[in-house]
CSV table of C-alpha atoms and ligand atoms in Angstrom, one decimal:
chain,number,residue,atom,x,y,z
A,30,ASP,CA,0.0,0.0,0.0
A,31,PRO,CA,1.5,3.4,-0.9
A,32,LYS,CA,2.6,4.9,2.3
A,33,HIS,CA,2.4,8.4,0.9
A,34,PRO,CA,1.4,10.0,-2.4
A,35,LEU,CA,4.9,9.8,-4.0
A,36,TYR,CA,5.6,6.2,-2.9
A,37,ASN,CA,4.9,4.6,-6.3
A,38,GLU,CA,6.7,7.3,-8.3
A,39,ILE,CA,9.8,7.1,-6.1
A,40,ASN,CA,9.9,3.3,-6.4
A,41,SER,CA,9.9,3.4,-10.2
A,42,VAL,CA,12.5,6.2,-10.4
A,43,ILE,CA,14.8,4.3,-8.0
A,44,ALA,CA,14.3,1.0,-9.9
A,45,GLU,CA,15.3,2.8,-13.2
A,46,HIS,CA,18.5,4.2,-11.6
A,47,MET,CA,19.4,0.8,-10.1
A,48,ARG,CA,19.2,-0.7,-13.7
A,49,TYR,CA,22.2,1.4,-14.6
A,50,ALA,CA,24.1,0.8,-11.4
A,51,ASP,CA,27.6,-0.6,-11.7
A,52,MET,CA,28.7,0.6,-15.1
A,53,ASP,CA,32.4,-0.1,-15.2
A,54,PRO,CA,34.7,2.6,-16.6
A,55,LYS,CA,35.5,0.6,-19.8
A,56,THR,CA,31.8,0.2,-20.7
A,57,MET,CA,31.3,3.8,-19.7
A,58,GLU,CA,34.0,5.1,-22.0
A,59,GLU,CA,32.5,3.2,-25.0
A,60,THR,CA,29.3,5.2,-24.9
A,61,TRP,CA,30.0,8.3,-22.7
A,62,PRO,CA,32.7,10.8,-23.6
A,63,LEU,CA,35.1,11.4,-20.7
A,64,ILE,CA,35.2,15.2,-19.9
A,65,TYR,CA,37.2,15.3,-16.7
A,66,GLU,CA,39.6,13.0,-14.8
A,67,GLU,CA,41.4,13.6,-11.6
A,68,GLY,CA,42.8,10.8,-9.4
A,69,ASP,CA,40.0,8.3,-9.0
A,70,MET,CA,37.3,10.7,-10.3
A,71,ARG,CA,36.0,10.3,-13.8
A,72,VAL,CA,33.3,12.6,-15.2
A,73,TYR,CA,31.4,11.7,-18.4
A,74,LYS,CA,28.9,13.7,-20.3
A,75,ARG,CA,26.7,13.3,-23.4
A,76,GLU,CA,25.7,16.4,-25.3
A,77,ILE,CA,21.9,16.2,-25.9
A,78,GLU,CA,19.5,19.0,-26.8
A,79,GLU,CA,15.8,18.6,-26.4
A,80,ASP,CA,13.7,21.3,-28.2
A,81,GLY,CA,16.5,23.8,-28.0
A,82,MET,CA,17.4,23.0,-24.4
A,83,ILE,CA,20.7,21.6,-23.2
A,84,VAL,CA,19.9,18.5,-21.3
A,85,ASP,CA,23.3,17.0,-21.2
A,86,PRO,CA,23.2,13.9,-19.0
A,87,LEU,CA,26.2,13.6,-16.8
A,88,LYS,CA,27.7,10.6,-15.0
A,89,ALA,CA,30.6,10.6,-12.5
A,90,ILE,CA,32.4,7.6,-11.0
A,91,HIS,CA,34.6,8.2,-8.0
A,92,THR,CA,36.3,6.1,-5.3
A,93,VAL,CA,36.7,7.6,-1.9
A,94,SER,CA,38.7,6.0,1.0
A,95,GLY,CA,37.8,5.9,4.6
A,96,VAL,CA,34.0,6.2,4.3
A,97,THR,CA,31.0,3.9,3.7
A,98,GLY,CA,28.2,4.2,1.1
A,99,HIS,CA,25.8,4.6,4.0
A,100,GLU,CA,27.8,7.6,5.3
A,101,ILE,CA,28.1,9.2,1.8
A,102,CYS,CA,24.3,8.8,1.3
A,103,HIS,CA,23.4,9.9,4.8
A,104,TYR,CA,25.2,13.3,4.4
A,105,PHE,CA,23.9,13.7,0.8
A,106,TYR,CA,20.3,13.1,1.9
A,107,ASN,CA,20.4,15.1,5.1
A,108,PRO,CA,18.9,18.6,4.4
A,109,GLU,CA,20.2,20.0,7.6
A,110,VAL,CA,23.8,19.9,6.4
A,111,ARG,CA,23.3,20.8,2.7
A,112,MET,CA,24.4,24.4,3.0
A,113,ASP,CA,27.7,23.2,4.5
A,114,TRP,CA,28.8,21.4,1.4
A,115,GLU,CA,26.7,22.6,-1.6
A,116,GLY,CA,28.7,25.6,-2.8
A,117,THR,CA,26.2,26.7,-5.5
A,118,LEU,CA,23.2,27.0,-3.1
A,119,GLU,CA,21.7,30.3,-2.0
A,120,SER,CA,19.0,28.7,0.1
A,121,THR,CA,17.4,25.3,0.9
A,122,LYS,CA,14.0,24.7,2.6
A,123,THR,CA,12.6,21.4,3.6
A,124,MET,CA,8.9,21.7,2.7
A,125,GLU,CA,7.6,18.3,4.0
A,126,TYR,CA,8.8,15.0,5.4
A,127,LEU,CA,6.8,12.3,3.6
A,128,SER,CA,8.4,9.6,5.7
A,129,GLU,CA,11.7,9.1,7.5
A,130,ASP,CA,13.4,8.3,4.1
A,131,SER,CA,11.5,10.7,1.8
A,132,LEU,CA,11.1,14.5,1.9
A,133,VAL,CA,10.4,17.5,-0.4
A,134,THR,CA,12.8,20.4,-0.7
A,135,TYR,CA,12.8,23.9,-2.3
A,136,GLN,CA,16.2,25.3,-3.2
A,137,VAL,CA,17.4,28.5,-4.8
A,138,HIS,CA,20.8,28.2,-6.6
A,139,LYS,CA,23.4,30.9,-7.0
A,140,ARG,CA,22.9,32.9,-10.2
A,141,VAL,CA,25.4,32.1,-13.0
A,142,TRP,CA,25.9,35.2,-15.2
A,143,PRO,CA,24.4,35.8,-17.8
A,144,THR,CA,21.6,33.4,-17.0
A,145,ALA,CA,18.6,34.1,-14.7
A,146,GLN,CA,18.7,32.6,-11.2
A,147,ARG,CA,17.5,29.0,-11.0
A,148,ASP,CA,15.4,27.3,-8.3
A,149,THR,CA,14.5,23.6,-7.8
A,150,TYR,CA,11.6,21.9,-6.1
A,151,PHE,CA,12.2,18.1,-5.6
A,152,TRP,CA,11.6,15.0,-3.6
A,153,SER,CA,14.6,13.2,-2.0
A,154,HIS,CA,14.7,9.6,-1.1
A,155,ILE,CA,17.3,7.5,0.7
A,156,ARG,CA,17.4,3.7,0.4
A,157,HIS,CA,19.6,0.7,1.4
A,158,CYS,CA,19.5,-2.0,-1.3
A,159,PRO,CA,21.1,-5.0,0.3
A,160,SER,CA,22.6,-7.7,-1.9
A,161,GLU,CA,20.3,-10.7,-2.4
A,162,ASP,CA,21.5,-13.8,-0.6
A,163,ASP,CA,22.7,-15.2,-4.0
A,164,SER,CA,25.4,-12.6,-3.3
A,165,GLU,CA,25.6,-12.0,-7.1
A,166,SER,CA,24.3,-8.5,-6.7
A,167,ALA,CA,26.2,-5.9,-4.6
A,168,ASP,CA,25.1,-4.0,-1.5
A,169,TYR,CA,24.1,-0.4,-2.4
A,170,TRP,CA,23.0,2.7,-0.6
A,171,VAL,CA,21.2,5.1,-2.9
A,172,VAL,CA,19.9,8.7,-2.7
A,173,CYS,CA,17.7,10.2,-5.5
A,174,ASN,CA,16.7,13.8,-5.9
A,175,HIS,CA,14.0,14.3,-8.5
A,176,SER,CA,11.9,17.4,-9.5
A,177,THR,CA,8.3,17.3,-8.5
A,178,ASP,CA,5.2,19.5,-8.4
A,179,TYR,CA,3.8,17.7,-5.4
A,180,ASN,CA,2.0,20.3,-3.1
A,181,GLU,CA,3.9,23.0,-4.9
A,182,SER,CA,1.2,25.5,-4.2
A,183,ASN,CA,2.2,25.5,-0.5
A,184,CYS,CA,5.7,26.7,-1.4
A,185,GLN,CA,6.6,30.4,-1.3
A,186,MET,CA,8.8,30.6,-4.4
A,187,VAL,CA,11.5,33.2,-5.0
A,188,ALA,CA,10.3,35.6,-7.7
A,189,LYS,CA,12.1,35.7,-11.1
A,190,CYS,CA,13.7,32.3,-10.7
A,191,VAL,CA,13.6,29.9,-13.6
A,192,ARG,CA,12.6,26.4,-12.5
A,193,VAL,CA,15.1,23.6,-13.2
A,194,LEU,CA,13.8,20.1,-13.8
A,195,PHE,CA,16.3,17.4,-12.8
A,196,ASN,CA,16.8,13.8,-11.8
A,197,VAL,CA,19.9,13.1,-9.8
A,198,ALA,CA,21.1,9.8,-8.2
A,199,LEU,CA,24.0,8.9,-6.0
A,200,ILE,CA,24.6,5.1,-5.9
A,201,CYS,CA,27.3,3.9,-3.4
A,202,GLN,CA,29.0,0.6,-2.8
A,203,THR,CA,31.2,0.0,0.2
A,204,ILE,CA,34.4,-2.2,-0.3
A,205,VAL,CA,36.0,-3.5,2.9
A,206,GLU,CA,39.6,-4.9,2.8
A,207,PRO,CA,39.4,-7.4,5.6
A,208,PRO,CA,41.7,-6.4,8.5
A,209,PRO,CA,44.3,-8.9,9.9
A,210,ALA,CA,42.6,-11.8,11.7
A,211,GLY,CA,41.1,-10.7,15.0
A,212,LYS,CA,41.5,-7.0,14.2
A,213,GLU,CA,38.5,-4.5,14.1
A,214,ILE,CA,37.6,-3.0,10.8
A,215,SER,CA,39.0,0.5,10.8
A,216,ARG,CA,38.5,3.4,8.3
A,217,ASP,CA,41.8,2.4,6.7
A,218,ASN,CA,40.0,-0.8,5.5
A,219,LEU,CA,37.1,1.1,3.8
A,220,ARG,CA,36.7,2.3,0.2
A,221,CYS,CA,33.4,3.6,-1.2
A,222,ARG,CA,32.7,3.4,-5.0
A,223,ILE,CA,30.3,6.3,-5.9
A,224,GLN,CA,28.3,6.7,-9.1
A,225,TYR,CA,26.7,10.1,-9.5
A,226,SER,CA,24.2,10.6,-12.4
A,227,ALA,CA,22.5,13.9,-13.2
A,228,ASN,CA,19.9,14.8,-15.8
A,229,VAL,CA,19.4,18.5,-15.5
A,230,ASN,CA,17.0,20.5,-17.7
A,231,PRO,CA,18.0,24.1,-16.9
A,232,GLY,CA,14.7,25.5,-18.1
A,233,GLY,CA,14.3,28.9,-19.8
A,234,TRP,CA,16.8,30.6,-21.9
A,235,ALA,CA,20.5,29.8,-21.2
A,236,PRO,CA,23.3,29.9,-23.8
A,237,ALA,CA,24.6,26.4,-24.5
A,238,SER,CA,28.2,27.4,-24.2
A,239,VAL,CA,27.7,29.1,-20.8
A,240,LEU,CA,25.7,26.1,-19.3
A,241,ARG,CA,28.2,23.5,-20.6
A,242,ALA,CA,31.1,25.5,-19.1
A,243,VAL,CA,29.3,25.8,-15.8
A,244,TYR,CA,28.5,22.1,-15.6
A,245,LYS,CA,32.0,21.1,-16.7
A,246,ARG,CA,33.5,23.3,-13.9
A,247,GLU,CA,30.9,22.8,-11.2
A,248,TYR,CA,30.3,19.1,-11.1
A,249,PRO,CA,33.9,18.0,-10.4
A,250,LYS,CA,34.2,20.8,-7.8
A,251,PHE,CA,30.9,19.7,-6.2
A,252,LEU,CA,31.9,16.0,-6.0
A,253,LYS,CA,35.3,16.8,-4.5
A,254,ARG,CA,33.9,19.3,-2.0
A,255,PHE,CA,31.1,17.0,-1.0
A,256,THR,CA,33.2,13.8,-0.6
A,257,GLN,CA,35.9,15.8,1.4
A,258,TYR,CA,33.1,17.1,3.6
A,259,VAL,CA,32.0,13.5,4.4
A,260,ILE,CA,35.6,12.4,5.1
A,261,ASP,CA,36.0,15.4,7.6
A,262,GLN,CA,32.6,14.8,9.3
A,263,THR,CA,33.1,11.0,9.8
A,264,LYS,CA,36.9,10.7,10.5
A,265,ASP,CA,36.5,10.7,14.3
A,266,LYS,CA,33.1,9.0,14.4
A,267,PRO,CA,32.2,5.3,14.6
A,268,ILE,CA,31.7,3.7,11.2
A,269,MET,CA,28.1,3.7,9.8
A,270,PHE,CA,27.9,0.4,7.9
B,16,XAF,C1,26.9,21.3,-8.7
B,16,XAF,C2,26.5,22.1,-9.9
B,16,XAF,C3,26.6,21.5,-11.1
B,16,XAF,C4,26.2,22.2,-12.2
B,16,XAF,C5,25.6,23.5,-12.1
B,16,XAF,C6,25.6,24.0,-10.8
B,16,XAF,C7,25.1,25.3,-10.6
B,16,XAF,N1,25.8,26.5,-10.4
B,16,XAF,N2,25.0,27.5,-10.2
B,16,XAF,C8,23.7,27.0,-10.2
B,16,XAF,C9,23.8,25.6,-10.4
B,16,XAF,C10,22.7,24.7,-10.5
B,16,XAF,C11,21.6,25.0,-11.3
B,16,XAF,C12,20.6,24.1,-11.3
B,16,XAF,C13,20.6,22.9,-10.6
B,16,XAF,F1,19.6,22.0,-10.7
B,16,XAF,C14,21.7,22.6,-9.8
B,16,XAF,C15,21.8,21.3,-9.0
B,16,XAF,C16,23.0,20.8,-8.7
B,16,XAF,C17,23.1,19.6,-7.9
B,16,XAF,C18,21.9,19.0,-7.4
B,16,XAF,S1,22.0,17.7,-6.4
B,16,XAF,O1,20.8,17.0,-6.4
B,16,XAF,O2,23.2,16.9,-6.8
B,16,XAF,C19,22.4,18.2,-4.7
B,16,XAF,C20,21.3,19.0,-4.1
B,16,XAF,O3,21.5,20.4,-4.2
B,16,XAF,C21,20.7,19.6,-7.7
B,16,XAF,C22,20.6,20.7,-8.5
B,16,XAF,C23,22.8,23.5,-9.8
B,16,XAF,N3,26.0,23.3,-9.7
């Protein structure tokens, strides 16, 4: 039984993202042009225009040591800390908690000259997808942020903003190098494989060259800043498996 009005939509969007989980870099490179590479981070992008709009889908694969997928997803989902790590945000407002793993947020993003200011109104959902006991599949933690118009009329929007439609997913897998026999697992034994996918329709008029330059610059910055934030927040805390 749907526990809240967005329950079915969230299930189908998550299922779709999980179908594309675990694209290894080789397969990625066959169909996705690599636009940025630094250390373990690879950012891929397709150039797609839909009725004159840039809707370049973006995928980033990154491996971060010392944290778990649960920790990465916990901080990505938690609206209370978003202003601490999301550098392109002017404001964020949690409109409604649909359940303990689903909520609706209104955000205003910093203006990128010469385009108009953008805002986003979206649901967020966090989910643990344990591997089936056949242990063929991996164990994932997922967060999805997806535009919505659910109860939009209750939201006091910032005037003159252009609404952005987007569908973002963060899919994480924790890799544990077993410690020597009898030793506790420490953060030195942890690595987290992150897949970030973003489909952003910037809405309204925006020059293709400017948008593509912004995305090329902002996404790697955002992933580095966010993952470093989680490393800093968790380093002295017990591990969240
Ligand atoms: C990180 C990044 C990449 C590309 C562009 C920019 C940016 N600069 N100035 C305005 C924006 C902007 C415009 C519209 C957007 F939807 C998002 C946007 C970005 C990330 C996410 S999220 O879901 O990954 C994290 C939640 O904020 C959602 C929307 C960001 N920021």
